Every structure is written in C-alpha cells, then in structure tokens.
XYZ file of C-alpha atoms in Angstrom:
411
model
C -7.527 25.150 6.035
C -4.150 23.389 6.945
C -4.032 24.513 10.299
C -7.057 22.577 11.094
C -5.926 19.481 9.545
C -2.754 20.128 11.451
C -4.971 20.471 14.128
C -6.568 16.680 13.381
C -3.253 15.449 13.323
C -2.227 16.328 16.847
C -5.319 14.979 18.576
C -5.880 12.235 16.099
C -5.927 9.455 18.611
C -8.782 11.817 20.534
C -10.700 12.428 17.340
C -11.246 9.190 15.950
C -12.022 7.485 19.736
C -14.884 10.189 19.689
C -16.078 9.378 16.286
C -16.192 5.746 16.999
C -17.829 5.959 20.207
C -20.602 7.645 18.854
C -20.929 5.818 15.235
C -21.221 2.603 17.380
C -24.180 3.856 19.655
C -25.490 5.342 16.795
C -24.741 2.241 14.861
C -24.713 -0.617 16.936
C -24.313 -3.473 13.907
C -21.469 -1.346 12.987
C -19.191 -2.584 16.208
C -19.060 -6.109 14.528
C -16.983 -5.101 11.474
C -14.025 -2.911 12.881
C -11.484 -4.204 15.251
C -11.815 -5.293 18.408
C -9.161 -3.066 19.489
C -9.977 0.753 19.422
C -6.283 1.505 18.448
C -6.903 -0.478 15.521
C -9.798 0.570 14.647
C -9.829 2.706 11.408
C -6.079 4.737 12.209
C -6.044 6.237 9.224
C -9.316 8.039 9.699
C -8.298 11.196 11.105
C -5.075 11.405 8.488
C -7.764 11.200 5.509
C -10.293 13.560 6.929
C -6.959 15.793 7.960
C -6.129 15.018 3.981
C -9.289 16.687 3.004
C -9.096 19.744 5.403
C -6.064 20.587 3.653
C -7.407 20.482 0.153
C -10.654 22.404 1.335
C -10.660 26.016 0.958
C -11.263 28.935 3.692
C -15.169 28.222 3.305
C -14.670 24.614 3.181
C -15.269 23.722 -0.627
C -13.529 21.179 -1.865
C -11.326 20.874 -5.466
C -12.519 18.857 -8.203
C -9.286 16.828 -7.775
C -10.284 15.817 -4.436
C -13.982 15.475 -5.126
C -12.590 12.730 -7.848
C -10.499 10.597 -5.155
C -13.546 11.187 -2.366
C -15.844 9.222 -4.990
C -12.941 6.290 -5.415
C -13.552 6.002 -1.735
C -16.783 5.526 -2.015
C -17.041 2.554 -4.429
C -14.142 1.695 -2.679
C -15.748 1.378 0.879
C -18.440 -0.661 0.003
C -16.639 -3.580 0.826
C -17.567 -3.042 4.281
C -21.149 -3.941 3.852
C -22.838 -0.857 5.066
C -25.997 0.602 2.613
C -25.218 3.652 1.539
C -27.934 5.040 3.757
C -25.391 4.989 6.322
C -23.583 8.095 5.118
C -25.746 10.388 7.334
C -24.836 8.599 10.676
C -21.252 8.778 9.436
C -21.505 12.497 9.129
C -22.884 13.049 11.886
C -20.343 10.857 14.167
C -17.570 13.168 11.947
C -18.895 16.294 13.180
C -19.200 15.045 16.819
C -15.639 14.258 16.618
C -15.032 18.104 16.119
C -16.804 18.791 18.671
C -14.745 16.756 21.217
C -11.597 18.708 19.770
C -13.231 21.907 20.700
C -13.208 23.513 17.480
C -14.509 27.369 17.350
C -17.444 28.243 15.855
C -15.956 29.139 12.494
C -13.666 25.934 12.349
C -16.846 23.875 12.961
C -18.518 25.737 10.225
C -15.758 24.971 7.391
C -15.623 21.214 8.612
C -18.971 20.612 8.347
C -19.119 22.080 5.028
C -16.424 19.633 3.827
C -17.328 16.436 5.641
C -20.821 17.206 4.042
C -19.400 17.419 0.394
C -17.493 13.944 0.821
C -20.213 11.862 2.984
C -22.428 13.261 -0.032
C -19.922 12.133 -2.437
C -19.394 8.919 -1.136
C -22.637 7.763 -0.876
C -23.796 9.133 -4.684
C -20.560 7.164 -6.049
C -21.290 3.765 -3.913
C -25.324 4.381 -5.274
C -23.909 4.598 -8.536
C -21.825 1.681 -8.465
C -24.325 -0.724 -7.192
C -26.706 0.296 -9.988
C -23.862 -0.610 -12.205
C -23.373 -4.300 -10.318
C -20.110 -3.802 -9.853
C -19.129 -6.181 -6.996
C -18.314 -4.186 -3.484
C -15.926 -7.264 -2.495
C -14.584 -10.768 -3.732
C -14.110 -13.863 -2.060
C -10.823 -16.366 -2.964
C -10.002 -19.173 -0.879
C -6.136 -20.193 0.438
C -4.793 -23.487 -1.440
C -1.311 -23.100 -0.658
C 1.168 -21.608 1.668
C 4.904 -21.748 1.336
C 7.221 -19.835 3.422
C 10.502 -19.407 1.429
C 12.577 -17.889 4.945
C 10.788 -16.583 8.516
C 9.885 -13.157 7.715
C 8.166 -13.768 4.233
C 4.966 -16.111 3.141
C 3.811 -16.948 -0.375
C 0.139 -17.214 -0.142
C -1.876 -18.870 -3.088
C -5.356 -18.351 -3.759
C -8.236 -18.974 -5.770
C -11.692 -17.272 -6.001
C -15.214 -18.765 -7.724
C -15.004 -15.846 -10.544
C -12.091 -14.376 -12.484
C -11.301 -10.831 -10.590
C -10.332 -7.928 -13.097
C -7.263 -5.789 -12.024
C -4.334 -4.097 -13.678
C -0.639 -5.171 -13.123
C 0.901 -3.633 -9.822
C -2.468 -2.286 -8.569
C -3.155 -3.337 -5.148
C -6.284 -5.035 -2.947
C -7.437 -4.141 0.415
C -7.887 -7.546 2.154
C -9.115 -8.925 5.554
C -9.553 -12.665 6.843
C -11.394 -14.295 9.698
C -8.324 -14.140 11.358
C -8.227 -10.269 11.334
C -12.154 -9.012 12.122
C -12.507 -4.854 10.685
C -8.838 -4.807 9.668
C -7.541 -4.724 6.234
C -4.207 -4.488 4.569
C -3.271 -3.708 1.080
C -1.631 -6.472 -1.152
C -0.901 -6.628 -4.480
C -0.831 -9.543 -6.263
C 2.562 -10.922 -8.120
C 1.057 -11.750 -11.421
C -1.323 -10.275 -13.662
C -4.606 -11.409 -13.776
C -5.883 -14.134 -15.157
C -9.163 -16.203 -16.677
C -8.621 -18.893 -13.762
C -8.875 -16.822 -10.874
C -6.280 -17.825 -9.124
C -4.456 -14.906 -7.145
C -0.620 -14.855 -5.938
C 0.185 -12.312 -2.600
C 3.776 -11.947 -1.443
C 3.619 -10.760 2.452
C 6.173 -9.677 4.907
C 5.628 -11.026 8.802
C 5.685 -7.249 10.020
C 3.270 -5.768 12.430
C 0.567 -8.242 13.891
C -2.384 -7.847 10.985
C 0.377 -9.084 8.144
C 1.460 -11.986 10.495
C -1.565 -12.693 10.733
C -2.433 -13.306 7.439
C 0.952 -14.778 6.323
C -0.634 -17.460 9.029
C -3.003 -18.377 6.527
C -3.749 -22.222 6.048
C -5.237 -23.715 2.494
C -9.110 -23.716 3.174
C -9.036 -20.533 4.819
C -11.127 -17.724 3.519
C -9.935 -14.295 2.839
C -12.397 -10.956 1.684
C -10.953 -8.454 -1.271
C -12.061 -5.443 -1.967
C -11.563 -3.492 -5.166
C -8.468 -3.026 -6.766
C -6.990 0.155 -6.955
C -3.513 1.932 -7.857
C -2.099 3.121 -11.116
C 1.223 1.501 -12.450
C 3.589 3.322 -14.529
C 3.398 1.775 -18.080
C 6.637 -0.512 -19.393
C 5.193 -1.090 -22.780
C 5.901 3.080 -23.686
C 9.419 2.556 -24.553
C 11.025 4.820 -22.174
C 14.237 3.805 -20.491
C 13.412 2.605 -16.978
C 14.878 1.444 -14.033
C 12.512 -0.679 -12.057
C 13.508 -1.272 -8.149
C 11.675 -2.874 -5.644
C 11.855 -3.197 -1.985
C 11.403 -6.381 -0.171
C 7.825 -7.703 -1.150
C 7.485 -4.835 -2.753
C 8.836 -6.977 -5.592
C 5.303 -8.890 -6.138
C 4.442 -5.403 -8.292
C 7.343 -5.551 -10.168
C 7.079 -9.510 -11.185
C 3.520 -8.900 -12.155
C 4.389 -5.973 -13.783
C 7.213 -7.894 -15.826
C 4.296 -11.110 -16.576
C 2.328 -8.592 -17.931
C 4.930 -7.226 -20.186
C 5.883 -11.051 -21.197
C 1.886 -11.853 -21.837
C 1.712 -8.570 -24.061
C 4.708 -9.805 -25.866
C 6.770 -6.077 -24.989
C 9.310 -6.469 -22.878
C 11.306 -2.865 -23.406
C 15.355 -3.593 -24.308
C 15.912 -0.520 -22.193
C 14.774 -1.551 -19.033
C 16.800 -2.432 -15.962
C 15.491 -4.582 -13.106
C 16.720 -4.424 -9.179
C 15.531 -6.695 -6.703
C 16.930 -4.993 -2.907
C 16.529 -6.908 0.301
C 17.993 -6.866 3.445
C 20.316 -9.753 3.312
C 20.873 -12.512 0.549
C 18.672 -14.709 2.196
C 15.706 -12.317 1.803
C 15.527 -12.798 -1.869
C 12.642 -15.257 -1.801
C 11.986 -15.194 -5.156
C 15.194 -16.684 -7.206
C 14.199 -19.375 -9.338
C 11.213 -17.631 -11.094
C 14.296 -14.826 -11.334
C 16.524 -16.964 -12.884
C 13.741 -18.188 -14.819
C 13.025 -14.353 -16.332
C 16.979 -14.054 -16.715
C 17.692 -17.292 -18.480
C 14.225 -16.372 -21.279
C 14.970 -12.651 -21.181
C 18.848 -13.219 -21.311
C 19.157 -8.978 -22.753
C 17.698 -8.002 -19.381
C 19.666 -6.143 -16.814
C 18.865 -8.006 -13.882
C 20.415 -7.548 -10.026
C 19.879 -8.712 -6.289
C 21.108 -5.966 -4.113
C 21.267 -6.950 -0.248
C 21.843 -4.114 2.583
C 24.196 -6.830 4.671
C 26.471 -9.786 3.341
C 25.053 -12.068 6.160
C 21.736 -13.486 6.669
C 20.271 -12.864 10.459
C 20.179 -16.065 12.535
C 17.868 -18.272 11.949
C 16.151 -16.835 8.526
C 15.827 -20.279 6.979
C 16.232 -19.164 3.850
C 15.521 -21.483 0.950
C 18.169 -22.803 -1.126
C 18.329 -20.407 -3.750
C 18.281 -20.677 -7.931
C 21.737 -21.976 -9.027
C 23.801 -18.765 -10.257
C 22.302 -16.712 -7.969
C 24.535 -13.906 -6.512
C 23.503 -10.815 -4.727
C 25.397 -7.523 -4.772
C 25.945 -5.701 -0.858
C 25.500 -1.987 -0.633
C 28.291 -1.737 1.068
C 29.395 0.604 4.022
C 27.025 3.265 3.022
C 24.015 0.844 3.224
C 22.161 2.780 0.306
C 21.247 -0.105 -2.481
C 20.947 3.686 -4.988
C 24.110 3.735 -4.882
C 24.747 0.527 -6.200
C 21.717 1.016 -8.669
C 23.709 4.630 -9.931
C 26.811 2.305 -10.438
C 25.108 0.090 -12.904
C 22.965 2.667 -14.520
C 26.269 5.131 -14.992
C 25.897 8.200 -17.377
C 22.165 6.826 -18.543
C 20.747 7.644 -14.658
C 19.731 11.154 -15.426
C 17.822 10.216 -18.877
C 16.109 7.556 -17.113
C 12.901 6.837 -15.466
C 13.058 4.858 -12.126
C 10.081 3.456 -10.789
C 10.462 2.499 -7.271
C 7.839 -0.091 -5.789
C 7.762 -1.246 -1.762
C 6.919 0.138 1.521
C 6.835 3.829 2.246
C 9.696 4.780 3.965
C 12.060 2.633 1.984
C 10.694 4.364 -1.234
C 10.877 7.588 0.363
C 15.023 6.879 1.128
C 15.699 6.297 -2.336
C 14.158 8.919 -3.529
C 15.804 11.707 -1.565
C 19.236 9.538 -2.386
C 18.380 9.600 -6.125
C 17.658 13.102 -5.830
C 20.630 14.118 -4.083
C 22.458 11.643 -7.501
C 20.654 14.736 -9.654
C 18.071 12.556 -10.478
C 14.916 14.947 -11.913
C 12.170 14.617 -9.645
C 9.518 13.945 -12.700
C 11.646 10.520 -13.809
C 11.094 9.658 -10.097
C 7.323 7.121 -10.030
C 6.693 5.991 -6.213
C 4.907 3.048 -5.618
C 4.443 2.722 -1.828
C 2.175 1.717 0.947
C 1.887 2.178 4.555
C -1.251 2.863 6.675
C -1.938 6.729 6.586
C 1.039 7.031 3.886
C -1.704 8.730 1.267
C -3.113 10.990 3.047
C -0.012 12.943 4.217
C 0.171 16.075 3.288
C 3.726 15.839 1.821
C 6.513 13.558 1.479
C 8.121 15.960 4.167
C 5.319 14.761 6.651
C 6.492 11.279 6.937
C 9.660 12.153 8.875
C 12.101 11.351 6.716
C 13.203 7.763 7.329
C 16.742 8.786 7.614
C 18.175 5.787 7.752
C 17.873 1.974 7.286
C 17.999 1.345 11.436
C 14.763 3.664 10.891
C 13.454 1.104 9.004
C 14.591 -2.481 11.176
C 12.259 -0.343 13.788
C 9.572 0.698 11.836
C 9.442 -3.084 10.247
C 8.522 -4.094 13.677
C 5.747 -1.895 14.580
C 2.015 -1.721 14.066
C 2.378 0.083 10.903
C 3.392 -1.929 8.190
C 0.783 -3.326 5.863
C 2.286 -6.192 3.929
C-alpha cells in the first residue's frame, strides 16, 4: 500500500494535528509529556505510520520483518510513562487521523488492519518487558560541561546504576529543559561499571541547543539504547569515517576495541569536519595515535579557515588537518589515502543523515560495492523513509550549512 503512505506523507502535518487533538481529549494526562509546540510534537509520527503502510500488504498484513521492529518500538516507548493500557486510545486517535485525510472506504479498511497489528504489537512487547523488569528509562545527572568551540558541547554525566549498551548504539534523551522532546545521542565511550556517560552534541536546531545548555546538577531522562554497530574485532579491512559529532560512535567504537584488546592492523580512521577548528576532539586523538602508532589516522576539514568567532580550543600538538579541496568532498580525500585497497574494503560511515547519505553516493560513484558500504546516521524521520532516494539527495555541502540550521537535526 505505498500510495497510501505516499498519501501520509503529503498531508503529514494534517494527520498528526488530528491525531493529537484527539489523543489529548481522549487523554488529557497525555498533553503534559509532548511538546508544548504542536509542530514539535511527535514529527516523525506520520513518517513511521507512512513506514508501515508501505511494508503492509493490499489487505493490510504486515511482514514478520516489520512485526520485529514494531515490537522494538514498543519496549522502546515505554520511556514515556504511559501503561500499556493506553494502546487502545492510541489506536483509536490513529484511525481518526485517517479519517480527517478522507480516506475511502477500502483505504480505511487496510489502515485499520495495520495500525491494529502494531498498537497490538506494541503493547504485548512493552507487557512483556515489564514482566521482565527491564527498566523503561534511566536517569544520569550533568557533572560537567566543556565547550571545546561554539557549535559543539561535551556533556558529562553520571547515573545511580551502571546502564548496559553496546559501542556506537545510541539513546533517546530529553531534559527539563526540553518537555515531550527527545533526541538521539550516542555516547563516546563504551560502557562502563561506574556509570558515568560521555555525549558529544552539535548546537543545531533548538532541542540540541538546548541540551548542549546543560549545567552540572541538571537532570536528563534516557531511554533504551538501541542501534547495531558494525563489528571491528572481525578482521575485515575497514575504513571508519565520521561526520562531525558523529565521531562520539567511532571513539567509543575504537575504546571498545582497545578494552577488548583487538584493535584490527587493517583499519583506517577519518575524522571530517567542517573547518580545522571543528575537530574538538584532538588530544584524546593524539592520544589513540601516539599508543596505536600502526593506525592510519586523518582530520579532513571541508574549508582551510575556521568561521569567525568559533573559539576553537587550542588543539593537540602535531595536529594537522587535511582540506578537501575545491571539490569539497572529504571521499575524495579518503579514496586518496585508501588507493587500490578502496574497492576490497569496508567503510563504515557514522554522522548525520544527509552527510552519510553524500558519501555514499560519492563512494559509489568511486565503484565502491554497495554491500562494503555500513551507514550509521540519524535525523528525525531519517528511518522511516522509504528509501535513501526519499531524503532528497543532499546534493551538496551548502545543502547541509542549511539543513544544520533547521529544526531537524538531532545532535
């Protein structure tokens, strides 16, 4: 049914006002956990039910493979707080939202069918899960706050309890500061028996400031962790690149191949930022370098100047950062390093969606199989597009000096 989810998509802004408005009346507690803002509240709702219309068949059955990620959500969504006696009320708010969009009779059929199967889901998964006592959220309190240039913070934290999670996945958080809206963050090193946690976050879009605002005593909510990071202990030849703080996964990534004692000889490590100044991260780099000395190691910057008034850090000594050049593609200067080895290589590419998506149409275009390309992105909405076609391309890095700016950018 992909003409109805295409259908979601247009109106999406109409849809999930009309599911809101009646999930609050019907809900009235409900109003005190989502954003005060209605444009904030919950955008990626109509992508993800849009997500499942796709998958859902002409009847409105749903694939097992779906099924699986609609019960994730579920344990997942607990963090809100709701019981899971809620799910009925939800359903029902999700069906009045097709309504408003004037659905026919058939379409309402087939969307009822499938927003049945995954409220159902949901709520059997979060059941099971709290008869497992697995916790629906953590709490970890800010002790420290550096801010190594303007546009980046370093936010330490520590929680009561040691929190389990795997290198590189990522944690839906929210703060007093930001009331119903979360924003995924992964932490820079792997966990750890002290429970101290380590979040690298870009001042883009107002809910990131916001929480790159934090102050040490301030108290921030975690959900579950979730993601799946490509494993460096396997041996295989990999190029690891990250984006801007997209570079937190790839340092915890690296701890956790340190702490397991398997660093892989064949592995290659870039570090891209905008501008030289941008690499906030230089002496624990340096650091890495100078007790992994056999490591392939390079800073790649788009420009050879920092913008006015970064206040950048002084930097590790020896630090140097390589530009792109005119093209302003930081592949290329990856595919210069990497040489006849590219195409037998895996690259694993880690940082916000549309700068992910760029260099992986420009390692494409190198020859690059798609199947030694691993993406490891986030943006609001990113997962439930349809394809990597749906998220318009990103053509170029001006694309992305606009898009860092807007409402859309999650750390």
């Amino acid at each position: 049914m992909k003409e109805l989810g295409e259908h979601i998509r247009r109106h999406a802004d109409d849809y999930r006002d009309a599911v809101h408005q009646h999930f609050f009346a019907t809900v009235a507690e409900s109003r005190q956990i989502f954003a005060l803002s209605m444009r904030d509240t919950h955008p990626a709702l109509a992508p993800a039910v849009a997500w499942i219309l796709d998958a859902a068949d002409d009847a409105g059955f749903l694939p097992e493979e779906t099924i699986e990620r609609v019960r994730e959500l579920g344990k997942e969504h607990r963090r809100h707080g709701f019981p899971t006696e809620i799910y009925p009320k939800f359903e029902a708010s999700l069906n009045e939202g097709f309504i408003a969009l004037g659905l026919t009779q058939h379409q309402l059929v087939v969307a009822k069918r499938a927003v049945h199967t995954v409220c159902t889901t949901m709520a059997q998964a979060a059941h099971a899960a709290d008869i497992a006592g697995i916790a629906p959220a953590h709490s970890a309190q800010v002790v420290a706050v550096e801010h190594p240039n303007r546009n980046t913070a370093v936010v330490r934290l520590e929680s009561g309890a040691p929190i389990e999670y795997e290198a590189g996945q990522h944690f839906p958080i929210t703060s007093q500061l930001l009331p119903g809206t979360w924003r995924m963050l992964t932490p820079a090193h792997p966990a750890d028996t002290t429970g101290q946690l380590l979040f690298h976050i870009a001042l883009a879009g107002d809910a990131s400031s916001m929480l790159a605002k934090a102050k040490p005593g301030d108290w921030w909510t975690l959900g579950n962790p979730a993601g799946n990071f490509p494993n460096l202990h396997d041996g295989k030849a990999t190029a690891l690149i990250s984006f801007g703080t997209g570079w937190a996964g790839a340092r915890a990534a690296l701890l956790d191949c340190l702490a397991a004692g398997e660093v892989p000889k064949n592995l290659s490590v870039y570090s891209v930022a905008s501008s030289p100044g941008e690499h906030y991260d230089t002496h624990f780099q340096a650091n890495l370098q100078a007790l992994l000395p056999e490591l392939s190691f390079h800073n790649i910057s788009r420009s050879e100047q920092d913008p006015w008034l970064l206040g950048a850090q002084p930097q590790a000594e020896g630090f140097a950062s390589e530009t792109a050049g005119e093209s302003q593609d930081p592949i290329a200067v990856v595919l210069r390093h990497e040489k006849d080895a590219a195409k037998d290589k895996r690259f694993i590419l880690v940082g916000p969606a549309d700068r992910v998506e760029v260099a992986r149409e420009s390692l494409l275009a190198a020859g690059i199989p798609a199947g030694n390309i691993h993406a490891q992105s986030w943006q609001r909405g990113h997962e439930w597009a349809a394809s990597a076609a749906d998220l318009d391309g990103w053509e170029d890095w001006d694309a992305w000096a606009a898009w860092k700016k807007s409402e859309w950018t999650q750390t």
